[in-house]
Coordinates of C-alpha atoms and ligand atoms in Angstrom, one line a residue:
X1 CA 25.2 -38.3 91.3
X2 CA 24.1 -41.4 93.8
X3 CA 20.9 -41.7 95.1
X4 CA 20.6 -40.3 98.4
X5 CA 20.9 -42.6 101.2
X6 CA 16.6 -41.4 102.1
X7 CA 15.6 -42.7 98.9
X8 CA 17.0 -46.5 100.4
X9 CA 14.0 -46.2 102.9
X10 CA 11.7 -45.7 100.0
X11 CA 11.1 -49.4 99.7
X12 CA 8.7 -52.1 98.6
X13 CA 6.5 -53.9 101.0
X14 CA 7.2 -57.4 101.2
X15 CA 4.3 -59.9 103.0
X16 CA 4.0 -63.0 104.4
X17 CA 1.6 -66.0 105.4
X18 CA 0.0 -63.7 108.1
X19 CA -0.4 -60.8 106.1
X20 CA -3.3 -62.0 103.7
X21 CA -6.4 -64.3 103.2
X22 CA -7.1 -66.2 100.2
X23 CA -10.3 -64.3 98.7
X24 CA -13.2 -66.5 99.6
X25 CA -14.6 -67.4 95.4
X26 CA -17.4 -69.1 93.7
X27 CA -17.0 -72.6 93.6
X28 CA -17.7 -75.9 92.5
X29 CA -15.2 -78.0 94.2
X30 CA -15.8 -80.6 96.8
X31 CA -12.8 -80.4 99.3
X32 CA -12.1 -84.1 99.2
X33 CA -12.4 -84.8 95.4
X34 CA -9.7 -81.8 95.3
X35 CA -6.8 -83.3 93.3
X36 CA -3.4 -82.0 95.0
X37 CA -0.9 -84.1 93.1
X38 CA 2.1 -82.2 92.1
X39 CA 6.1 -82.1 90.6
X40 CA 8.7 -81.0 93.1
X41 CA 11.2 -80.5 90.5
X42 CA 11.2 -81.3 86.9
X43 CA 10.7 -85.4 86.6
X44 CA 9.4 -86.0 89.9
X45 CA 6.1 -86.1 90.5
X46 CA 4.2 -86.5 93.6
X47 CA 0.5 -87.1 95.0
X48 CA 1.0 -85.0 97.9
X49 CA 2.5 -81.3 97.4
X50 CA 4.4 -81.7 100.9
X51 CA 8.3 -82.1 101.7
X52 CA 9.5 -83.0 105.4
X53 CA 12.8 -81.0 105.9
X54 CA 16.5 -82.0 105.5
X55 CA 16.9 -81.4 109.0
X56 CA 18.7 -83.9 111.8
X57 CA 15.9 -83.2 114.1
X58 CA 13.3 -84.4 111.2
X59 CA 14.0 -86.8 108.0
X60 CA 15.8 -89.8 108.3
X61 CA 15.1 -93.3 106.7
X62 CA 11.9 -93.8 108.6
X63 CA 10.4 -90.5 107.8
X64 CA 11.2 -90.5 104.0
X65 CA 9.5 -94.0 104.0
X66 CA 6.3 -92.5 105.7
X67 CA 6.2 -89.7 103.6
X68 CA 6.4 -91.2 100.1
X69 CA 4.2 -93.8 101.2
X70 CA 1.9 -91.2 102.3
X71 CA 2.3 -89.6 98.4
X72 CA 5.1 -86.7 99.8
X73 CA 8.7 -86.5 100.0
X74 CA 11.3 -86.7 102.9
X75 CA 14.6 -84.9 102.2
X76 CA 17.6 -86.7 104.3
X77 CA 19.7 -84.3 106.3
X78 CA 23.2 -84.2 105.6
X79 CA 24.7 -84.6 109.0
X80 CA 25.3 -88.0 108.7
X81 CA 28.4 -89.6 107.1
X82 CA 28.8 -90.6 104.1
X83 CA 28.1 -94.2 104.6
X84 CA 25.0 -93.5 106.9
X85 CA 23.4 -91.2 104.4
X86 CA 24.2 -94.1 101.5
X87 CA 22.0 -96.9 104.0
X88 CA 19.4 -94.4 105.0
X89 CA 18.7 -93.4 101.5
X90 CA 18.8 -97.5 100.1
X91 CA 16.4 -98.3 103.5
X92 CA 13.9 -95.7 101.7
X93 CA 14.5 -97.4 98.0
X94 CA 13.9 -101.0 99.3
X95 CA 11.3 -100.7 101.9
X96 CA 8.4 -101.5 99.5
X97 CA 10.1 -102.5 96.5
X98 CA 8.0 -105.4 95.0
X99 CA 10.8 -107.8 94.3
X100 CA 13.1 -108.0 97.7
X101 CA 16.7 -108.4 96.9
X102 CA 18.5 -109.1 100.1
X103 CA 16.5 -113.0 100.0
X104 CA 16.7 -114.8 103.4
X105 CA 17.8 -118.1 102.0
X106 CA 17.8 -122.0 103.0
X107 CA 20.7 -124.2 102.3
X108 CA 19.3 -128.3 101.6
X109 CA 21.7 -129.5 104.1
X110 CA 21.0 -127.4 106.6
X111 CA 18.6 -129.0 109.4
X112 CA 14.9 -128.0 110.0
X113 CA 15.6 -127.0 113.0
X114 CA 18.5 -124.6 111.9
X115 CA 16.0 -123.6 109.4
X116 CA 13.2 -122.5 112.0
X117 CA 15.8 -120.8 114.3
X118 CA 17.0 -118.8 110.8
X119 CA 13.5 -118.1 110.6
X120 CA 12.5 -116.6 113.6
X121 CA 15.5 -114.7 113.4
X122 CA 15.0 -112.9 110.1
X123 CA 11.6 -112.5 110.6
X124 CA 10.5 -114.3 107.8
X125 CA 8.1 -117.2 107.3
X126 CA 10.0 -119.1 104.3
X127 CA 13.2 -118.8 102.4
X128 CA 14.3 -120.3 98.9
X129 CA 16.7 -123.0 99.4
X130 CA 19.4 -122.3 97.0
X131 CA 22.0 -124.7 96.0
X132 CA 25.1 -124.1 93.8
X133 CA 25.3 -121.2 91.7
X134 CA 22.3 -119.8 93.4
X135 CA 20.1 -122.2 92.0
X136 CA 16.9 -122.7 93.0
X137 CA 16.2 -126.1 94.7
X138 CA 13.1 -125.6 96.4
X139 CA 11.4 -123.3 98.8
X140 CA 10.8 -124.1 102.6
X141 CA 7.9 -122.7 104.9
X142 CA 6.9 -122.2 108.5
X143 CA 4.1 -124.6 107.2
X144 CA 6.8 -127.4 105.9
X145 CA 8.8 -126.9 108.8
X146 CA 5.9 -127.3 111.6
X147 CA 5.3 -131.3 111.4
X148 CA 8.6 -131.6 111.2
X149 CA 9.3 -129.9 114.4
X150 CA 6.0 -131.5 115.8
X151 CA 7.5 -134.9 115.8
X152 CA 11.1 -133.7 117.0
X153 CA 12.7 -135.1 114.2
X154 CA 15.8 -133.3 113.0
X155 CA 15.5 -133.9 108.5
X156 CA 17.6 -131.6 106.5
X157 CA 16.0 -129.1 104.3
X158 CA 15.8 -131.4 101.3
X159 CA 13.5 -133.6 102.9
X160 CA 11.2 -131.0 104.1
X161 CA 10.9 -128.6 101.0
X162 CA 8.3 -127.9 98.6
X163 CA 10.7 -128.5 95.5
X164 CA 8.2 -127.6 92.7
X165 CA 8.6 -124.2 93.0
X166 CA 6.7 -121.4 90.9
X167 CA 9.0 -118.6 90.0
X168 CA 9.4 -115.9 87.5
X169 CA 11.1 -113.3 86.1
X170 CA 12.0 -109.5 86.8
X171 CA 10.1 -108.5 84.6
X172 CA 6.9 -109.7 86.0
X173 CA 4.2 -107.2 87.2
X174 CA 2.6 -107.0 90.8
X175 CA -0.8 -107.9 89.2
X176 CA 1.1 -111.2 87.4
X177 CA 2.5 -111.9 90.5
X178 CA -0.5 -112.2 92.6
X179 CA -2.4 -114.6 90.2
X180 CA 0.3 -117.0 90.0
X181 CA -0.2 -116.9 93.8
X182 CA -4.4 -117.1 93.7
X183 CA -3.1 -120.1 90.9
X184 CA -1.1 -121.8 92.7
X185 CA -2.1 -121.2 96.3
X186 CA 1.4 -120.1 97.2
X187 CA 2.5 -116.6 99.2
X188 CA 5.7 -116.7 97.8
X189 CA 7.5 -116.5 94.0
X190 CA 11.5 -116.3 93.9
X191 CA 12.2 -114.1 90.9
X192 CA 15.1 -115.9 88.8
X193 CA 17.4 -115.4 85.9
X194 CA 17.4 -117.8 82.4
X195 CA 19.2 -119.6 84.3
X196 CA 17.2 -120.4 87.1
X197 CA 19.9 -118.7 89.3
X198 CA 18.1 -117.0 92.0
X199 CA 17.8 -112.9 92.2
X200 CA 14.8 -111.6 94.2
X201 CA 11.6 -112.7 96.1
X202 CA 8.0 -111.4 96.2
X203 CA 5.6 -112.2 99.0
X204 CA 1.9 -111.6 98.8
X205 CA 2.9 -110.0 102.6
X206 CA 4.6 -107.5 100.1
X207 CA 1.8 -106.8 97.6
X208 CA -0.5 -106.0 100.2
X209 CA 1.5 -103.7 101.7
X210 CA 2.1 -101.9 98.6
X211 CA -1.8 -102.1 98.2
X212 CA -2.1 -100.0 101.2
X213 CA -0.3 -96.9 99.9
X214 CA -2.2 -96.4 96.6
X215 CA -1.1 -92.8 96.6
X216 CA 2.6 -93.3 97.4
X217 CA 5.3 -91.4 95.7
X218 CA 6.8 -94.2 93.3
X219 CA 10.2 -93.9 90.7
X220 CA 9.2 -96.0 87.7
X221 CA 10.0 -99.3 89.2
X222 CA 7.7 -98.9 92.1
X223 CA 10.4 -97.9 94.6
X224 CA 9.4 -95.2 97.0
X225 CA 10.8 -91.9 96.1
X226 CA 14.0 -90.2 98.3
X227 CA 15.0 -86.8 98.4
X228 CA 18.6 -86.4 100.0
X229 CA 20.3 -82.7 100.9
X230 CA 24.0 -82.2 100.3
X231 CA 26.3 -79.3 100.7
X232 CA 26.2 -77.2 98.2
X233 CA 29.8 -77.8 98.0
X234 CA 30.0 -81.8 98.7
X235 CA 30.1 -83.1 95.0
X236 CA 31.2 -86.7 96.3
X237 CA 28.4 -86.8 98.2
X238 CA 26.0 -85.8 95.8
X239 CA 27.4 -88.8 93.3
X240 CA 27.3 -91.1 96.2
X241 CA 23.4 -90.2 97.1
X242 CA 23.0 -90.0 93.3
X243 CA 24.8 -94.2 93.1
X244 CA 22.6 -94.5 96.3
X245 CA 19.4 -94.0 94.1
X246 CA 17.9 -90.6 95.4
X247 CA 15.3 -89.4 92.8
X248 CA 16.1 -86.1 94.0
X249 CA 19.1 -84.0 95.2
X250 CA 19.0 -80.8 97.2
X251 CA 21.9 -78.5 97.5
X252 CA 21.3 -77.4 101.1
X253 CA 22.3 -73.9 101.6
X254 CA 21.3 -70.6 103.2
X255 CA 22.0 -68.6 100.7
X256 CA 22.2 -69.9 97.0
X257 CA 22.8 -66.7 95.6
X258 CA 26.1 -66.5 96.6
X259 CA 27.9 -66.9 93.3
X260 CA 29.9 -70.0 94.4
X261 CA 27.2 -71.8 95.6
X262 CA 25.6 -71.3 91.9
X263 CA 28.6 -72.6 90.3
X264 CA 29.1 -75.9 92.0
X265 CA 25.4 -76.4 92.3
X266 CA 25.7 -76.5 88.5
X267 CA 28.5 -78.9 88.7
X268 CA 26.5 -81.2 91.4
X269 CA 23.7 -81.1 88.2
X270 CA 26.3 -81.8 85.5
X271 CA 27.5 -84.7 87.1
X272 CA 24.5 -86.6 88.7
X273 CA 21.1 -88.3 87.0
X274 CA 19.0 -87.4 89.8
X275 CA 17.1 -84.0 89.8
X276 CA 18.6 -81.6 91.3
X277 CA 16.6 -78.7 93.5
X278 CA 19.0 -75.8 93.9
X279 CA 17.9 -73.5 97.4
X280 CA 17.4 -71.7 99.4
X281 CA 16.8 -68.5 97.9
X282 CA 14.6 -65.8 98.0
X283 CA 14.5 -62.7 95.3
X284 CA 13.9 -63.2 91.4
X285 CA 17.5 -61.9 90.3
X286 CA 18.5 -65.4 92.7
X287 CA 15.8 -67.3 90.2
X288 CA 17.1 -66.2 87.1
X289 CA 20.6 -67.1 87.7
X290 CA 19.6 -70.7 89.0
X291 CA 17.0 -71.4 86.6
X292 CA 18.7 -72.3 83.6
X293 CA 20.2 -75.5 85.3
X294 CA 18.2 -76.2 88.5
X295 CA 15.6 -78.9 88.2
X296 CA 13.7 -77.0 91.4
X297 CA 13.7 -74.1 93.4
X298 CA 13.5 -73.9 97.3
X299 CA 12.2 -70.9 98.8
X300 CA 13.3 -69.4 102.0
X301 CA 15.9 -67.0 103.6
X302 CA 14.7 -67.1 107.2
X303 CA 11.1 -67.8 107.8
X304 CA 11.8 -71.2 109.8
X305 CA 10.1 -71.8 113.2
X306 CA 14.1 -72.1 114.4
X307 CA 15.5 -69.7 112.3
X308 CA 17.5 -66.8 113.3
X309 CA 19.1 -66.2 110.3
X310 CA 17.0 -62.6 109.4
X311 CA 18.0 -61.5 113.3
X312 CA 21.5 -62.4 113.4
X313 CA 22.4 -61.4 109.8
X314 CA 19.6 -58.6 109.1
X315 CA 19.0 -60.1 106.2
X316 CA 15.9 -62.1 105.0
X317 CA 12.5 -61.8 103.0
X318 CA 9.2 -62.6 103.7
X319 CA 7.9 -65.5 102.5
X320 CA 5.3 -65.0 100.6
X321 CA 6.9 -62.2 98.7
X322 CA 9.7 -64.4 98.2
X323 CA 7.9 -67.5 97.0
X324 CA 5.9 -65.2 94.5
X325 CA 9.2 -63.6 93.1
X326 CA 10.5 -66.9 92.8
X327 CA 7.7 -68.7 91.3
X328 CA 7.4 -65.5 88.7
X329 CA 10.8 -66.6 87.0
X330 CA 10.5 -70.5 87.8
X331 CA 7.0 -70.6 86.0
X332 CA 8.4 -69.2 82.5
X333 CA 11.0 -71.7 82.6
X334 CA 8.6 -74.8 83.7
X335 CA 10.7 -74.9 87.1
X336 CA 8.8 -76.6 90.1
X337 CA 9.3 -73.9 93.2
X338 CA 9.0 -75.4 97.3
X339 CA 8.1 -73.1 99.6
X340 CA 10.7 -73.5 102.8
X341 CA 9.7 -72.5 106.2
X342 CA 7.4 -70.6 108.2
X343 CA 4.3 -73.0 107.9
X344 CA 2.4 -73.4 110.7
X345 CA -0.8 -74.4 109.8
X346 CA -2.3 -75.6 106.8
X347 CA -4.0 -72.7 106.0
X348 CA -0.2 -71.1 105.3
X349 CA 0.5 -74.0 103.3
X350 CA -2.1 -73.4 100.9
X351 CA -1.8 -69.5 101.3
X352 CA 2.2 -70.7 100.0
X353 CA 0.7 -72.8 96.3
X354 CA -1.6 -69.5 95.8
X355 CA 1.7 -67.2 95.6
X356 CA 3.0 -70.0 93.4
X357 CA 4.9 -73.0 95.0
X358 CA 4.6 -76.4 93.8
X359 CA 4.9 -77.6 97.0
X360 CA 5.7 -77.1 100.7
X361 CA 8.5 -77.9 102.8
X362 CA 7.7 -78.5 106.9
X363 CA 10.1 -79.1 109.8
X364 CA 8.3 -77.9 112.9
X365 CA 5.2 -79.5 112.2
X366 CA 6.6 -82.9 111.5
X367 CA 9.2 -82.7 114.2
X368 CA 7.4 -84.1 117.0
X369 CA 6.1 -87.2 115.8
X370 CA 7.4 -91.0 115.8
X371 CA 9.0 -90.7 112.7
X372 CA 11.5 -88.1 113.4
X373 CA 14.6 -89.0 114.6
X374 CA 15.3 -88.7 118.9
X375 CA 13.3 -89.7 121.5
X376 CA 10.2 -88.4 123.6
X377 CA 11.4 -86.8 126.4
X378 CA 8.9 -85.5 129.4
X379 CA 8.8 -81.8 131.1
X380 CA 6.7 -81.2 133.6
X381 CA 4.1 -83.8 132.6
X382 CA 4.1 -82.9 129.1
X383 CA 5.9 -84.8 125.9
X384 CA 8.3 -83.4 123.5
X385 CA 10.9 -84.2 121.1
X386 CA 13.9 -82.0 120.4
X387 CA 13.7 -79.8 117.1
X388 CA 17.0 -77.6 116.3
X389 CA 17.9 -75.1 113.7
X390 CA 20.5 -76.8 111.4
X391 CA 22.6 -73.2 111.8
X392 CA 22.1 -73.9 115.9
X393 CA 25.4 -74.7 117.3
X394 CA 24.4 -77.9 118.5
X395 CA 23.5 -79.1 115.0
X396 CA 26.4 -77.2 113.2
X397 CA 28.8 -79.3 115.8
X398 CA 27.6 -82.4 114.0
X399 CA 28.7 -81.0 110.6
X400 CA 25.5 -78.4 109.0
X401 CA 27.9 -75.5 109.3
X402 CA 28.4 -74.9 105.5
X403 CA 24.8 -74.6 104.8
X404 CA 25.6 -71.2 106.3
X405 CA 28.9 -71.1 104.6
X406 CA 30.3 -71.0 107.9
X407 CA 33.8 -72.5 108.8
X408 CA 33.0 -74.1 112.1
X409 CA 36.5 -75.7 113.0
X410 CA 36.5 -74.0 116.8
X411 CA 33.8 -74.1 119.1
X412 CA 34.3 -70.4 119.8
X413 CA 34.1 -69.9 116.3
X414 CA 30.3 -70.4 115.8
X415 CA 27.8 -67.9 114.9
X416 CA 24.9 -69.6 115.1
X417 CA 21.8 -68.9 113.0
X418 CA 19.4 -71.2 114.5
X419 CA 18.0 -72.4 118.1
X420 CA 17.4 -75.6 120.0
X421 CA 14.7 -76.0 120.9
X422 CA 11.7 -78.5 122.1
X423 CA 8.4 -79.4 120.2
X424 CA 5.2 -81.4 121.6
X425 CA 5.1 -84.6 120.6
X426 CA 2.6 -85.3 118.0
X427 CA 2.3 -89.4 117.5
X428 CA 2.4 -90.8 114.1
X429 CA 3.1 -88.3 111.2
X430 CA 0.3 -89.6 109.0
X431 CA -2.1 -88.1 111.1
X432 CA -0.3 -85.0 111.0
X433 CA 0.0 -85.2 107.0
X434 CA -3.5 -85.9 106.9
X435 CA -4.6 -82.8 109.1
X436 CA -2.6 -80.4 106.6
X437 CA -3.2 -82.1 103.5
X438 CA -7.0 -82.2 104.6
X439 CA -6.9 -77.9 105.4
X440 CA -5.5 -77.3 102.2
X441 CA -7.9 -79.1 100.1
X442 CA -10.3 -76.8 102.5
X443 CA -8.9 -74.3 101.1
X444 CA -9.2 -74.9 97.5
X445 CA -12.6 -76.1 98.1
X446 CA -13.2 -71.9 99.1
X447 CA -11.0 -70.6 96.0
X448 CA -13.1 -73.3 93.8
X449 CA -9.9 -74.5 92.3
X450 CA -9.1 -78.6 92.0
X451 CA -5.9 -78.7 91.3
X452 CA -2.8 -77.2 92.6
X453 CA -2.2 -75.9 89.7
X454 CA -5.7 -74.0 90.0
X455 CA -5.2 -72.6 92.9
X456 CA -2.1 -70.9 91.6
X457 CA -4.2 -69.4 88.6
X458 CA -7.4 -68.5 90.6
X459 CA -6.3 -67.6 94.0
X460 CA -6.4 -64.1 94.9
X461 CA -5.6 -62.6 98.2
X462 CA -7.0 -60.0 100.7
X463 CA -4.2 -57.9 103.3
X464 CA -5.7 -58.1 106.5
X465 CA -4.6 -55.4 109.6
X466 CA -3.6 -56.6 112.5
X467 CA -7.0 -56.5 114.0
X468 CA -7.9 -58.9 110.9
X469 CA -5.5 -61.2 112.6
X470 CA -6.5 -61.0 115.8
X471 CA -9.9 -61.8 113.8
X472 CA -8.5 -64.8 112.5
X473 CA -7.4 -66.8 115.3
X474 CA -10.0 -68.2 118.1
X475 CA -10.6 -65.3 120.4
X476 CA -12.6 -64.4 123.6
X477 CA -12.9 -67.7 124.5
X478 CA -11.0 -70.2 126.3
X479 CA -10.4 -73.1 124.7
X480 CA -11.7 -76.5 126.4
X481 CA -10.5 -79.1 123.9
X482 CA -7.6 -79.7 122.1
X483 CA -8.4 -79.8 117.9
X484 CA -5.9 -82.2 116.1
X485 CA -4.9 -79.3 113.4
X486 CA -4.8 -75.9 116.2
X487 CA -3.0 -75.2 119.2
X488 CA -3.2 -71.6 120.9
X489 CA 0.2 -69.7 120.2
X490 CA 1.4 -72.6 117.9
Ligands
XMP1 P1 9.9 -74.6 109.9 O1 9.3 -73.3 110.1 O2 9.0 -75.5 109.1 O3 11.2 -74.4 109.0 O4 10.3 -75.2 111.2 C1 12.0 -75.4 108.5 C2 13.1 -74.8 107.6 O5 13.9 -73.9 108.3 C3 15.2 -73.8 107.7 N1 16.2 -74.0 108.7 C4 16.9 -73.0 109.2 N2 16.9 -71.6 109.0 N3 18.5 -71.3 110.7 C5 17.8 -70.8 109.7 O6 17.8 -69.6 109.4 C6 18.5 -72.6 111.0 O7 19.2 -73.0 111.9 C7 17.7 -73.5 110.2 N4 17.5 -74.8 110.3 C8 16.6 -75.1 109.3 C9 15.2 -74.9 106.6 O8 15.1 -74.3 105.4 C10 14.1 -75.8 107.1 O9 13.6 -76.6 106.0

């Protein structure tokens, strides 16, 4: 009595970002007042609905810090060691932490001129002097050190300090911070214990900086937020990230239906405070068995710009399909859903919120700018930066092989599921950000919704033939300039 093997072939149509429009609607909303803050899983908010991928061609330290100071999230890859991915992910946590904790400091015996040197060499422009037990003596400046210096007189510290110092506790507040400074006239205040033992430092350098990024992603002590990937299988590393301070963990695998994968991905959330974003996946059956424990869901079984996962395995589902089928379970259970893969422009991103992600996760289009790890190399005139697949056998060399659940001891061993492959280079990626962030408010500005969570309830969509698509692009004319946010055959 089984269903006859024709009846297979009668099958549902699955779509993705170039399939459909959003329906153009009546509207009210003024693209740039749009409001496109978001949660990426289920206690961590962010102010822009935008991920950079755990890939080793993509987020390191220095993009996680752009990101979340750009109101996003980077997401570590997980070819680094242990230790590497421990640094990268504290590098993220301290670079705009108001009070500093690693304090350059000044010993009173030391000379002037040792002083100045330690300086210069630490980049700084004044350090606590700290005497026994870490107490606070005094604090030294360029400015106390210069006559000093002028004269060519070698005095020891002591001499040259400012020893009524102005500190204060860790509890104090940015805003407290910087009117003891306008008080006092002072661009410095070492932040002490009861008793008067020295434990951090804020500089006025620092609250400005922090000033700049009013809509950076923040944990509740001001720290910029971290997203790290593990294995879906690397539980130590997950505790170690989790020790490390990462506000959110992803368990980084292809397929994260495979029964297994669920099982220790649940163990990974048992054990860690961090969130916990359990992907990829891509069919509602995956969603219901992830979505009593996960904290988020990540969407995608092959759509990548690198991917080769749907050629090599025949296996795979459209994105947007996917993403709805997804967000359909994740929604009745309050789970935060990322879209993974595919985007090209930012009219897919927003076309990716409409089927019902939270938020969207790019590699190719952050790939080739400064931030990304590797350098610019040059082909005939032109500048790239490498990109890879993290199922290419170049990257599973340098350990992503399990995120295909691939035992990749021998070289001959590999089947690969990704490419290498070379992207232009693009310059910093806040310009990039800003160039998709900037389309997709466009686009809720035409589906008159303000919020992302708007555009989910009033979005509708159009299919569009494949002359529609043709339609959609520039065509019959040859393009002169280069725009900042389209490039032919992107
Ligand atoms: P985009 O299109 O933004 O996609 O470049 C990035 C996402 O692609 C996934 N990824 C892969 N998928 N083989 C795959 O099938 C690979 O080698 C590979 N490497 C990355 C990943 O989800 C990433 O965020």
């Amino acid at each position: 009595d089984s269903t006859p093997f024709s009846a297979k072939l009668d099958v549902p149509e699955a779509l993705t970002f170039d399939d459909v429009l959003l329906r153009p609607k009546e509207s009210r909303v003024e693209p740039d007042s749009a409001d496109v803050s978001t949660r990426v899983s289920t206690t961590v908010e962010l102010n822009v609905p935008v991920l950079s991928a755990a890939m080793d061609t993509v987020t390191e330290g220095d993009m996680a810090i752009e990101m979340a100071r750009q109101g996003g999230l980077g997401v570590i890859h997980r070819n680094l060691s242990e230790e590497q991915m421990v640094a990268e992910i504290e590098r993220v946590k301290r670079a705009d932490e108001l009070i500093i904790r690693d304090v350059v400091t000044a010993d009173p015996e030391q000379t002037v001129r040792e002083v100045d040197e330690m300086m210069n060499r630490e980049g700084v422009s004044g350090a606590p002097v700290i005497g026994e037990d870490d107490a606070v003596l005094g604090i030294i400046s360029a400015t106390d050190v210069r006559p000093y210096l002028e004269v060519g007189e070698s005095d020891e510290v002591r001499e040259a300090m400012t020893d009524e110092v102005v500190t204060a506790s860790e509890s104090v507040t940015a805003r407290e911070a910087l009117e003891l400074m306008y008080e006092h006239k002072i661009e410095r205040v070492p932040i002490v214990d009861d008793a008067n033992r020295l434990i951090g430092l804020i500089t006025m350098q620092g609250i400005l900086q922090r000033r700049e990024y009013d809509q950076a992603a923040r944990d509740d002590e001001g720290r910029l937020r971290c997203g790290v990937a593990v294995g879906p299988f690397e539980f130590d590393r997950a505790v170690a990230a989790d020790e490390a301070g990462a506000d959110v963990i992803f368990t980084d695998c292809a397929h994260a239906h495979n029964l297994d994968v669920v099982d220790s991905a649940r163990e990974i959330k048992d054990a860690v405070e961090a969130d916990v974003v359990v992907g990829n996946v891509g069919t509602r059956e995956a969603a219901e068995d992830l979505v009593d424990f996960a904290d988020g869901l990540k969407v995608g079984i092959g759509p990548g710009s690198i991917c080769t996962t749907r050629v090599v395995s025949g296996a795979g589902m459209p994105q947007l399909t996917a993403v709805s089928e997804v967000a359909d379970v994740a929604s009745d259970h309050d789970v935060p859903v990322i879209a993974d893969g595919g985007i090209r422009y930012s009219g897919d991103a927003i076309k990716a919120i409409a089927a019902g992600a939270d938020a969207v996760m790019l590699g190719s289009y952050f790939a080739g700018t400064d931030e990304a790890p590797g350098r610019v190399i040059t082909m005939n005139g032109k500048k790239y930066k490498q990109y890879r697949g993290m199922g290419s056998v170049g990257a599973m060399k340098s350990g992503g092989g399990e995120r295909y659940l691939k035992d990749v001891d021998e070289d001959d061993d590999y089947v690969p599921e990704g490419v290498e492959a070379a992207t232009p280079y693009k310059g910093p990626v806040e310009n990039e950000l800003h160039q998709l962030v900037g389309g997709m408010k466009s686009g809720m500005g035409y589906v008159g919704a303000d919020t992302i969570d708007s555009v989910q309830q009033r979005a509708e969509f159009v299919r569009v033939s494949s002359a529609g698509q043709q339609e959609n692009h520039p065509h019959d004319v040859m393009i002169t300039d280069e725009a900042p946010n389209y490039s032919p055959g992107e």
